Amino acid sequence: MKIINFGSINIDHVYSVPHFVQPGETLASHSYQTFAGGKGLNQSVAIARAGAEVLHAGKIGTDGEWLRKDLDKAGVDTSNIEIEDKIPTGHAIIQVLSEGQRENCILLFGGANQSIQSSEIDDVLAQTKSGDIILLQNEINAVSEIIEKSYKKGLRIVLNPAPFDSEIRNLPLDKIDILILNETEGEGLTNHRDPQTIVDDLAKKLPDCTVILTLGEHGVMCRDKTELIKIPAKEVEVVDTTAAGDTFIGYFVAEISQGTELEQALITATQAAAICVTRRGAAVSIPTRAEVTNAI
Ligand code: ATP
Ligand code: RIB
């Protein structure tokens, strides 16, 4: 079973700051680093580090060749990454706190991620067959079209509706097999804040979907037709939570593609995400399979 991740590729500009910059304020940062990022890229790297095969489809500008090389090095199939001549690669400006970094602030520029054409979607989906997994996030255009076309081909559709915007509510969510979201996205979709109420509400609206709600340091809650599973987060020293969700999703998708049962897949993904938050950066902070196995 093939995994296709149709997703974003970003250059992350990460600034370490004493506090998040306020309206009207000019703030000096303590340090600056550039990393490979984007929810799509991070999730592909996590799938590859977990030991599964993944084909990444997406777009970069001419300034983003190094990101493709990074994906190659991680073992991701990059043959479906197109270069857009006139549009720069997507980027993110990320503020992380110098002390006690439990949160970050992210400003996104979509760039080439937002220039995907219908013909490119058709070319990618022509390489798939029924039963393959397609993974999507909300940092590229045409998510709705990709869901509709993937559904027609009989693919298993995994959606991470992040970052949340009001368009998410208009997606054909009834065609999603697995929805993986955090509390912000859960609230955006249900207008509820309580995790149990969020998963119950989504399970009622989407009876054929497995709903996985990640809860940061509180772990994860998963609900499908037959069961409710709760896995606590590992207690670790947090350095930077960027890409925790992406690490969780990549490991989870890799596990289910290999036939691992739901609860075990959630446990492994939780362990991988716990290692990610102990390190700075996005893709670079995603652990290898050996690191995850040794930590369990
Ligand atoms: P991000 O946007 O920071 O990548 P997210 O908001 O998508 O993350 P979270 O729910 O914050 O997702 O985290 C995903 C998973 O990462 C959690 O379910 C948990 O397993 C792990 N995790 C996150 N924060 C912590 C933490 N402080 N300690 C241990 N594990 C954590
Ligand atoms: O989930 C983390 C990612 O979100 C970062 O790598 C950044 O590029 C933003 O897309």
mmCIF file of C-alpha atoms and ligand atoms in Angstrom:
data_model
loop_
_atom_site.group_PDB
_atom_site.id
_atom_site.type_symbol
_atom_site.label_atom_id
_atom_site.label_comp_id
_atom_site.label_asym_id
_atom_site.label_seq_id
_atom_site.Cartn_x
_atom_site.Cartn_y
_atom_site.Cartn_z
ATOM 1 C CA MET A 1 0.000 0.000 0.000
ATOM 2 C CA LYS A 2 1.448 3.307 -1.170
ATOM 3 C CA ILE A 3 1.381 6.559 0.868
ATOM 4 C CA ILE A 4 1.020 9.761 -1.158
ATOM 5 C CA ASN A 5 1.411 13.013 0.751
ATOM 6 C CA PHE A 6 0.100 15.942 -1.298
ATOM 7 C CA GLY A 7 1.405 18.751 0.853
ATOM 8 C CA SER A 8 3.240 21.978 1.566
ATOM 9 C CA ILE A 9 6.962 22.591 1.478
ATOM 10 C CA ASN A 10 8.200 25.644 3.413
ATOM 11 C CA ILE A 11 11.364 27.425 4.395
ATOM 12 C CA ASP A 12 11.030 28.043 8.150
ATOM 13 C CA HIS A 13 12.668 31.215 9.502
ATOM 14 C CA VAL A 14 12.866 30.644 13.251
ATOM 15 C CA TYR A 15 13.485 33.509 15.689
ATOM 16 C CA SER A 16 14.066 32.981 19.373
ATOM 17 C CA VAL A 17 12.351 35.834 21.249
ATOM 18 C CA PRO A 18 11.863 36.894 24.889
ATOM 19 C CA HIS A 19 8.101 37.240 24.207
ATOM 20 C CA PHE A 20 5.926 37.190 21.098
ATOM 21 C CA VAL A 21 6.046 40.513 19.242
ATOM 22 C CA GLN A 22 3.064 42.757 20.044
ATOM 23 C CA PRO A 23 1.130 45.124 17.722
ATOM 24 C CA GLY A 24 3.173 48.306 17.256
ATOM 25 C CA GLU A 25 6.292 46.787 18.852
ATOM 26 C CA THR A 26 9.734 46.251 17.277
ATOM 27 C CA LEU A 27 11.444 43.361 19.014
ATOM 28 C CA ALA A 28 15.062 42.175 18.787
ATOM 29 C CA SER A 29 15.391 38.390 18.574
ATOM 30 C CA HIS A 30 18.052 36.384 20.459
ATOM 31 C CA SER A 31 18.828 34.045 17.584
ATOM 32 C CA TYR A 32 17.798 33.137 14.045
ATOM 33 C CA GLN A 33 17.941 29.836 12.166
ATOM 34 C CA THR A 34 16.591 28.568 8.864
ATOM 35 C CA PHE A 35 15.057 25.095 8.654
ATOM 36 C CA ALA A 36 13.187 22.902 6.193
ATOM 37 C CA GLY A 37 9.511 22.892 7.160
ATOM 38 C CA GLY A 38 5.906 22.970 6.081
ATOM 39 C CA LYS A 39 3.350 20.564 7.462
ATOM 40 C CA GLY A 40 3.528 18.518 4.276
ATOM 41 C CA LEU A 41 7.314 18.218 4.196
ATOM 42 C CA ASN A 42 7.510 17.493 7.942
ATOM 43 C CA GLN A 43 4.923 14.734 7.689
ATOM 44 C CA SER A 44 6.704 13.125 4.728
ATOM 45 C CA VAL A 45 9.998 13.185 6.629
ATOM 46 C CA ALA A 46 8.265 11.597 9.635
ATOM 47 C CA ILE A 47 6.776 8.831 7.471
ATOM 48 C CA ALA A 48 10.184 8.104 5.926
ATOM 49 C CA ARG A 49 11.993 8.167 9.295
ATOM 50 C CA ALA A 50 9.329 5.777 10.592
ATOM 51 C CA GLY A 51 10.444 3.377 7.861
ATOM 52 C CA ALA A 52 7.546 3.566 5.396
ATOM 53 C CA GLU A 53 7.642 4.542 1.729
ATOM 54 C CA VAL A 54 6.130 7.913 0.859
ATOM 55 C CA LEU A 55 5.700 9.833 -2.366
ATOM 56 C CA HIS A 56 5.553 13.572 -1.749
ATOM 57 C CA ALA A 57 3.597 15.681 -4.266
ATOM 58 C CA GLY A 58 3.839 19.459 -4.086
ATOM 59 C CA LYS A 59 5.447 22.614 -5.424
ATOM 60 C CA ILE A 60 8.454 24.788 -4.692
ATOM 61 C CA GLY A 61 10.023 27.879 -6.276
ATOM 62 C CA THR A 62 13.540 27.945 -7.711
ATOM 63 C CA ASP A 63 14.755 29.027 -4.241
ATOM 64 C CA GLY A 64 13.554 25.735 -2.753
ATOM 65 C CA GLU A 65 15.779 23.148 -4.478
ATOM 66 C CA TRP A 66 17.584 22.481 -1.182
ATOM 67 C CA LEU A 67 14.281 21.373 0.357
ATOM 68 C CA ARG A 68 13.834 18.752 -2.344
ATOM 69 C CA LYS A 69 17.386 17.558 -1.624
ATOM 70 C CA ASP A 70 16.549 17.350 2.096
ATOM 71 C CA LEU A 71 13.502 15.225 1.275
ATOM 72 C CA ASP A 72 15.626 13.024 -1.010
ATOM 73 C CA LYS A 73 18.144 12.542 1.788
ATOM 74 C CA ALA A 74 15.345 11.562 4.167
ATOM 75 C CA GLY A 75 14.320 8.818 1.711
ATOM 76 C CA VAL A 76 11.152 10.483 0.385
ATOM 77 C CA ASP A 77 10.163 9.949 -3.275
ATOM 78 C CA THR A 78 10.380 13.500 -4.686
ATOM 79 C CA SER A 79 9.624 12.695 -8.324
ATOM 80 C CA ASN A 80 6.285 14.547 -8.050
ATOM 81 C CA ILE A 81 7.625 17.821 -6.670
ATOM 82 C CA GLU A 82 7.249 20.479 -9.359
ATOM 83 C CA ILE A 83 9.202 23.730 -9.625
ATOM 84 C CA GLU A 84 7.253 26.948 -10.194
ATOM 85 C CA ASP A 85 9.447 29.498 -11.988
ATOM 86 C CA LYS A 86 7.740 32.739 -11.042
ATOM 87 C CA ILE A 87 6.555 32.093 -7.494
ATOM 88 C CA PRO A 88 8.841 31.707 -4.471
ATOM 89 C CA THR A 89 8.761 28.683 -2.198
ATOM 90 C CA GLY A 90 6.321 28.959 0.703
ATOM 91 C CA HIS A 91 7.784 30.146 3.975
ATOM 92 C CA ALA A 92 6.975 30.501 7.648
ATOM 93 C CA ILE A 93 8.183 33.108 10.126
ATOM 94 C CA ILE A 94 8.230 31.330 13.462
ATOM 95 C CA GLN A 95 8.746 32.916 16.875
ATOM 96 C CA VAL A 96 9.764 30.542 19.658
ATOM 97 C CA LEU A 97 10.206 31.673 23.238
ATOM 98 C CA SER A 98 13.771 31.686 24.569
ATOM 99 C CA GLU A 99 12.632 30.239 27.914
ATOM 100 C CA GLY A 100 10.093 27.482 28.579
ATOM 101 C CA GLN A 101 9.170 27.052 24.934
ATOM 102 C CA ARG A 102 5.757 25.432 25.087
ATOM 103 C CA GLU A 103 4.271 27.586 22.374
ATOM 104 C CA ASN A 104 5.171 29.234 19.108
ATOM 105 C CA CYS A 105 3.682 31.840 16.770
ATOM 106 C CA ILE A 106 3.713 31.198 13.028
ATOM 107 C CA LEU A 107 3.162 33.581 10.114
ATOM 108 C CA LEU A 108 2.750 31.787 6.781
ATOM 109 C CA PHE A 109 3.341 32.767 3.173
ATOM 110 C CA GLY A 110 1.864 30.116 0.875
ATOM 111 C CA GLY A 111 3.954 30.870 -2.243
ATOM 112 C CA ALA A 112 4.296 27.920 -4.634
ATOM 113 C CA ASN A 113 2.214 25.742 -2.280
ATOM 114 C CA GLN A 114 -0.822 27.689 -3.455
ATOM 115 C CA SER A 115 -0.274 27.168 -7.188
ATOM 116 C CA ILE A 116 -1.299 23.541 -7.685
ATOM 117 C CA GLN A 117 -3.158 22.938 -10.967
ATOM 118 C CA SER A 118 -5.910 20.390 -11.713
ATOM 119 C CA SER A 119 -3.701 18.691 -14.321
ATOM 120 C CA GLU A 120 -0.974 18.198 -11.662
ATOM 121 C CA ILE A 121 -3.491 16.595 -9.308
ATOM 122 C CA ASP A 122 -4.596 14.245 -12.090
ATOM 123 C CA ASP A 123 -0.973 13.307 -12.881
ATOM 124 C CA VAL A 124 -0.290 12.400 -9.248
ATOM 125 C CA LEU A 125 -3.521 10.459 -8.760
ATOM 126 C CA ALA A 126 -2.894 8.527 -11.998
ATOM 127 C CA GLN A 127 -0.013 6.853 -10.114
ATOM 128 C CA THR A 128 -2.295 5.553 -7.338
ATOM 129 C CA LYS A 129 -4.629 2.610 -6.967
ATOM 130 C CA SER A 130 -7.595 1.813 -4.748
ATOM 131 C CA GLY A 131 -6.549 1.249 -1.133
ATOM 132 C CA ASP A 132 -3.507 3.548 -1.258
ATOM 133 C CA ILE A 133 -3.361 6.230 1.435
ATOM 134 C CA ILE A 134 -3.484 9.920 0.539
ATOM 135 C CA LEU A 135 -2.441 12.355 3.260
ATOM 136 C CA LEU A 136 -3.451 16.028 3.153
ATOM 137 C CA GLN A 137 -3.033 19.161 5.250
ATOM 138 C CA ASN A 138 -4.418 22.675 4.725
ATOM 139 C CA GLU A 139 -1.328 24.497 3.424
ATOM 140 C CA ILE A 140 -1.924 23.911 -0.292
ATOM 141 C CA ASN A 141 -4.741 25.049 -2.578
ATOM 142 C CA ALA A 142 -7.259 22.614 -4.116
ATOM 143 C CA VAL A 143 -7.641 20.380 -1.039
ATOM 144 C CA SER A 144 -11.342 19.931 -1.802
ATOM 145 C CA GLU A 145 -10.623 18.855 -5.391
ATOM 146 C CA ILE A 146 -7.950 16.390 -4.245
ATOM 147 C CA ILE A 147 -10.370 14.853 -1.716
ATOM 148 C CA GLU A 148 -13.137 14.454 -4.321
ATOM 149 C CA LYS A 149 -10.804 12.914 -6.910
ATOM 150 C CA SER A 150 -9.093 10.648 -4.361
ATOM 151 C CA TYR A 151 -12.473 9.415 -3.129
ATOM 152 C CA LYS A 152 -13.509 8.527 -6.680
ATOM 153 C CA LYS A 153 -10.305 6.456 -7.000
ATOM 154 C CA GLY A 154 -11.047 4.595 -3.757
ATOM 155 C CA LEU A 155 -8.038 5.943 -1.837
ATOM 156 C CA ARG A 156 -7.985 6.011 1.995
ATOM 157 C CA ILE A 157 -8.008 9.712 2.800
ATOM 158 C CA VAL A 158 -6.234 11.053 5.899
ATOM 159 C CA LEU A 159 -6.811 14.770 6.551
ATOM 160 C CA ASN A 160 -4.977 17.026 8.980
ATOM 161 C CA PRO A 161 -7.115 20.209 8.740
ATOM 162 C CA ALA A 162 -4.231 22.453 9.781
ATOM 163 C CA PRO A 163 -3.852 25.342 9.891
ATOM 164 C CA PHE A 164 -7.572 25.898 10.473
ATOM 165 C CA ASP A 165 -9.529 28.392 8.394
ATOM 166 C CA SER A 166 -13.239 28.746 7.698
ATOM 167 C CA GLU A 167 -12.843 26.911 4.348
ATOM 168 C CA ILE A 168 -12.231 23.683 6.267
ATOM 169 C CA ARG A 169 -15.935 23.548 7.151
ATOM 170 C CA ASN A 170 -16.783 23.481 3.422
ATOM 171 C CA LEU A 171 -14.537 20.499 2.623
ATOM 172 C CA PRO A 172 -16.248 17.173 1.799
ATOM 173 C CA LEU A 173 -15.391 15.796 5.253
ATOM 174 C CA ASP A 174 -17.791 12.865 4.828
ATOM 175 C CA LYS A 175 -15.233 11.396 2.394
ATOM 176 C CA ILE A 176 -12.404 11.397 4.954
ATOM 177 C CA ASP A 177 -11.350 8.087 6.513
ATOM 178 C CA ILE A 178 -9.104 9.469 9.251
ATOM 179 C CA LEU A 179 -9.225 13.027 10.597
ATOM 180 C CA ILE A 180 -6.246 14.070 12.739
ATOM 181 C CA LEU A 181 -6.588 17.466 14.389
ATOM 182 C CA ASN A 182 -5.566 19.489 17.434
ATOM 183 C CA GLU A 183 -7.817 21.329 19.876
ATOM 184 C CA THR A 184 -7.830 24.595 17.867
ATOM 185 C CA GLU A 185 -8.959 22.772 14.753
ATOM 186 C CA GLY A 186 -11.428 20.737 16.828
ATOM 187 C CA GLU A 187 -12.970 23.912 18.202
ATOM 188 C CA GLY A 188 -13.079 25.455 14.723
ATOM 189 C CA LEU A 189 -15.018 22.466 13.401
ATOM 190 C CA THR A 190 -17.405 21.924 16.323
ATOM 191 C CA ASN A 191 -17.542 25.195 18.321
ATOM 192 C CA HIS A 192 -16.716 23.100 21.408
ATOM 193 C CA ARG A 193 -13.638 23.327 23.621
ATOM 194 C CA ASP A 194 -13.985 20.214 25.744
ATOM 195 C CA PRO A 195 -11.978 17.380 24.067
ATOM 196 C CA GLN A 196 -14.534 14.673 24.809
ATOM 197 C CA THR A 197 -17.346 16.826 23.389
ATOM 198 C CA ILE A 198 -15.232 17.572 20.281
ATOM 199 C CA VAL A 199 -14.620 13.895 19.469
ATOM 200 C CA ASP A 200 -18.212 12.906 20.267
ATOM 201 C CA ASP A 201 -19.553 15.691 18.070
ATOM 202 C CA LEU A 202 -17.257 14.799 15.153
ATOM 203 C CA ALA A 203 -17.971 11.076 15.505
ATOM 204 C CA LYS A 204 -21.699 11.847 15.298
ATOM 205 C CA LYS A 205 -21.313 14.069 12.233
ATOM 206 C CA LEU A 206 -18.790 11.747 10.528
ATOM 207 C CA PRO A 207 -19.845 8.218 11.533
ATOM 208 C CA ASP A 208 -17.475 6.453 9.114
ATOM 209 C CA CYS A 209 -14.432 8.469 10.109
ATOM 210 C CA THR A 210 -11.777 7.713 12.723
ATOM 211 C CA VAL A 211 -11.274 10.965 14.652
ATOM 212 C CA ILE A 212 -7.936 11.568 16.360
ATOM 213 C CA LEU A 213 -7.666 14.647 18.574
ATOM 214 C CA THR A 214 -4.155 15.538 19.736
ATOM 215 C CA LEU A 215 -4.011 17.351 23.057
ATOM 216 C CA GLY A 216 -0.411 18.559 23.324
ATOM 217 C CA GLU A 217 1.067 17.655 26.719
ATOM 218 C CA HIS A 218 -2.199 15.857 27.538
ATOM 219 C CA GLY A 219 -1.702 13.244 24.828
ATOM 220 C CA VAL A 220 -4.330 12.076 22.366
ATOM 221 C CA MET A 221 -7.948 10.931 22.200
ATOM 222 C CA CYS A 222 -9.220 8.735 19.373
ATOM 223 C CA ARG A 223 -12.776 7.809 18.565
ATOM 224 C CA ASP A 224 -14.192 5.565 15.870
ATOM 225 C CA LYS A 225 -17.395 3.545 15.465
ATOM 226 C CA THR A 226 -16.388 0.943 17.989
ATOM 227 C CA GLU A 227 -14.011 2.431 20.525
ATOM 228 C CA LEU A 228 -12.655 5.414 22.416
ATOM 229 C CA ILE A 229 -8.906 5.304 23.064
ATOM 230 C CA LYS A 230 -6.939 7.745 25.239
ATOM 231 C CA ILE A 231 -3.130 7.767 25.281
ATOM 232 C CA PRO A 232 -1.283 10.085 27.710
ATOM 233 C CA ALA A 233 1.681 12.128 26.471
ATOM 234 C CA LYS A 234 5.175 11.145 27.638
ATOM 235 C CA GLU A 235 6.709 13.409 30.280
ATOM 236 C CA VAL A 236 9.688 15.097 28.672
ATOM 237 C CA GLU A 237 11.701 18.314 28.861
ATOM 238 C CA VAL A 238 10.144 20.544 26.224
ATOM 239 C CA VAL A 239 12.467 22.649 24.060
ATOM 240 C CA ASP A 240 10.331 23.488 20.995
ATOM 241 C CA THR A 241 6.952 21.981 20.089
ATOM 242 C CA THR A 242 7.156 22.908 16.373
ATOM 243 C CA ALA A 243 6.260 19.840 14.254
ATOM 244 C CA ALA A 244 5.014 17.767 17.223
ATOM 245 C CA GLY A 245 1.724 17.297 15.413
ATOM 246 C CA ASP A 246 3.508 16.524 12.131
ATOM 247 C CA THR A 247 5.722 13.912 13.790
ATOM 248 C CA PHE A 248 2.674 12.314 15.400
ATOM 249 C CA ILE A 249 0.796 12.215 12.076
ATOM 250 C CA GLY A 250 3.723 10.893 10.029
ATOM 251 C CA TYR A 251 4.438 8.079 12.466
ATOM 252 C CA PHE A 252 0.751 7.249 12.815
ATOM 253 C CA VAL A 253 0.211 7.052 9.048
ATOM 254 C CA ALA A 254 3.366 4.954 8.591
ATOM 255 C CA GLU A 255 2.113 2.542 11.257
ATOM 256 C CA ILE A 256 -1.360 2.076 9.803
ATOM 257 C CA SER A 257 0.073 1.623 6.308
ATOM 258 C CA GLN A 258 1.964 -1.342 7.715
ATOM 259 C CA GLY A 259 -1.183 -2.825 9.266
ATOM 260 C CA THR A 260 -0.469 -1.887 12.891
ATOM 261 C CA GLU A 261 -3.627 -1.849 15.009
ATOM 262 C CA LEU A 262 -5.049 1.525 16.007
ATOM 263 C CA GLU A 263 -4.010 1.662 19.679
ATOM 264 C CA GLN A 264 -0.432 0.569 19.012
ATOM 265 C CA ALA A 265 -0.143 3.090 16.166
ATOM 266 C CA LEU A 266 -1.253 5.848 18.566
ATOM 267 C CA ILE A 267 1.278 4.748 21.199
ATOM 268 C CA THR A 268 4.180 4.762 18.734
ATOM 269 C CA ALA A 269 3.144 8.143 17.306
ATOM 270 C CA THR A 270 2.921 9.589 20.839
ATOM 271 C CA GLN A 271 6.441 8.405 21.624
ATOM 272 C CA ALA A 272 7.815 9.880 18.395
ATOM 273 C CA ALA A 273 6.126 13.250 19.056
ATOM 274 C CA ALA A 274 7.513 13.315 22.611
ATOM 275 C CA ILE A 275 11.054 13.060 21.235
ATOM 276 C CA CYS A 276 10.329 15.808 18.671
ATOM 277 C CA VAL A 277 9.378 18.357 21.375
ATOM 278 C CA THR A 278 12.753 17.913 23.102
ATOM 279 C CA ARG A 279 14.529 19.353 20.042
ATOM 280 C CA ARG A 280 14.552 22.662 18.205
ATOM 281 C CA GLY A 281 13.266 23.033 14.622
ATOM 282 C CA ALA A 282 10.692 21.288 12.459
ATOM 283 C CA ALA A 283 11.843 18.467 10.144
ATOM 284 C CA VAL A 284 15.256 18.230 11.850
ATOM 285 C CA SER A 285 13.571 17.448 15.172
ATOM 286 C CA ILE A 286 11.753 14.341 13.900
ATOM 287 C CA PRO A 287 13.262 11.169 15.404
ATOM 288 C CA THR A 288 14.359 8.064 13.535
ATOM 289 C CA ARG A 289 12.606 4.732 14.026
ATOM 290 C CA ALA A 290 15.573 3.480 16.064
ATOM 291 C CA GLU A 291 15.297 6.431 18.467
ATOM 292 C CA VAL A 292 11.579 5.800 18.933
ATOM 293 C CA THR A 293 12.051 2.068 19.481
ATOM 294 C CA ASN A 294 14.807 2.656 22.035
ATOM 295 C CA ALA A 295 12.627 5.122 23.941
ATOM 296 C CA ILE A 296 9.578 2.826 24.271
HETATM 297 P P1 ATP B 1 2.365 21.638 16.557
HETATM 298 O O1 ATP B 1 1.470 22.602 15.809
HETATM 299 O O2 ATP B 1 3.117 22.262 17.709
HETATM 300 O O3 ATP B 1 3.216 20.807 15.681
HETATM 301 P P2 ATP B 1 -0.131 20.385 17.186
HETATM 302 O O4 ATP B 1 -0.849 21.531 17.837
HETATM 303 O O5 ATP B 1 -0.544 20.001 15.820
HETATM 304 O O6 ATP B 1 1.430 20.573 17.274
HETATM 305 P P3 ATP B 1 -0.248 18.902 19.634
HETATM 306 O O7 ATP B 1 -1.580 18.390 20.055
HETATM 307 O O8 ATP B 1 0.281 20.096 20.347
HETATM 308 O O9 ATP B 1 -0.295 19.081 18.062
HETATM 309 O O10 ATP B 1 0.854 17.765 19.774
HETATM 310 C C1 ATP B 1 0.815 16.565 19.019
HETATM 311 C C2 ATP B 1 1.302 15.431 19.877
HETATM 312 O O11 ATP B 1 2.664 15.719 20.267
HETATM 313 C C3 ATP B 1 0.548 15.244 21.182
HETATM 314 O O12 ATP B 1 -0.593 14.414 21.004
HETATM 315 C C4 ATP B 1 1.609 14.607 22.066
HETATM 316 O O13 ATP B 1 1.668 13.227 21.805
HETATM 317 C C5 ATP B 1 2.909 15.271 21.586
HETATM 318 N N1 ATP B 1 3.224 16.426 22.427
HETATM 319 C C6 ATP B 1 2.933 17.716 22.195
HETATM 320 N N2 ATP B 1 3.346 18.506 23.208
HETATM 321 C C7 ATP B 1 3.920 17.686 24.099
HETATM 322 C C8 ATP B 1 4.556 17.879 25.384
HETATM 323 N N3 ATP B 1 4.643 19.083 25.941
HETATM 324 N N4 ATP B 1 5.048 16.793 26.013
HETATM 325 C C9 ATP B 1 4.978 15.561 25.450
HETATM 326 N N5 ATP B 1 4.390 15.306 24.269
HETATM 327 C C10 ATP B 1 3.869 16.351 23.592
HETATM 328 O O1 RIB B 2 3.655 22.245 11.756
HETATM 329 C C1 RIB B 2 4.830 22.979 11.726
HETATM 330 C C2 RIB B 2 4.954 23.711 10.411
HETATM 331 O O2 RIB B 2 3.925 24.657 10.300
HETATM 332 C C3 RIB B 2 6.233 24.498 10.260
HETATM 333 O O3 RIB B 2 7.280 23.723 9.729
HETATM 334 C C4 RIB B 2 5.832 25.670 9.373
HETATM 335 O O4 RIB B 2 6.359 25.614 8.082
HETATM 336 C C5 RIB B 2 4.304 25.651 9.357
HETATM 337 O O5 RIB B 2 3.824 25.254 8.156
#
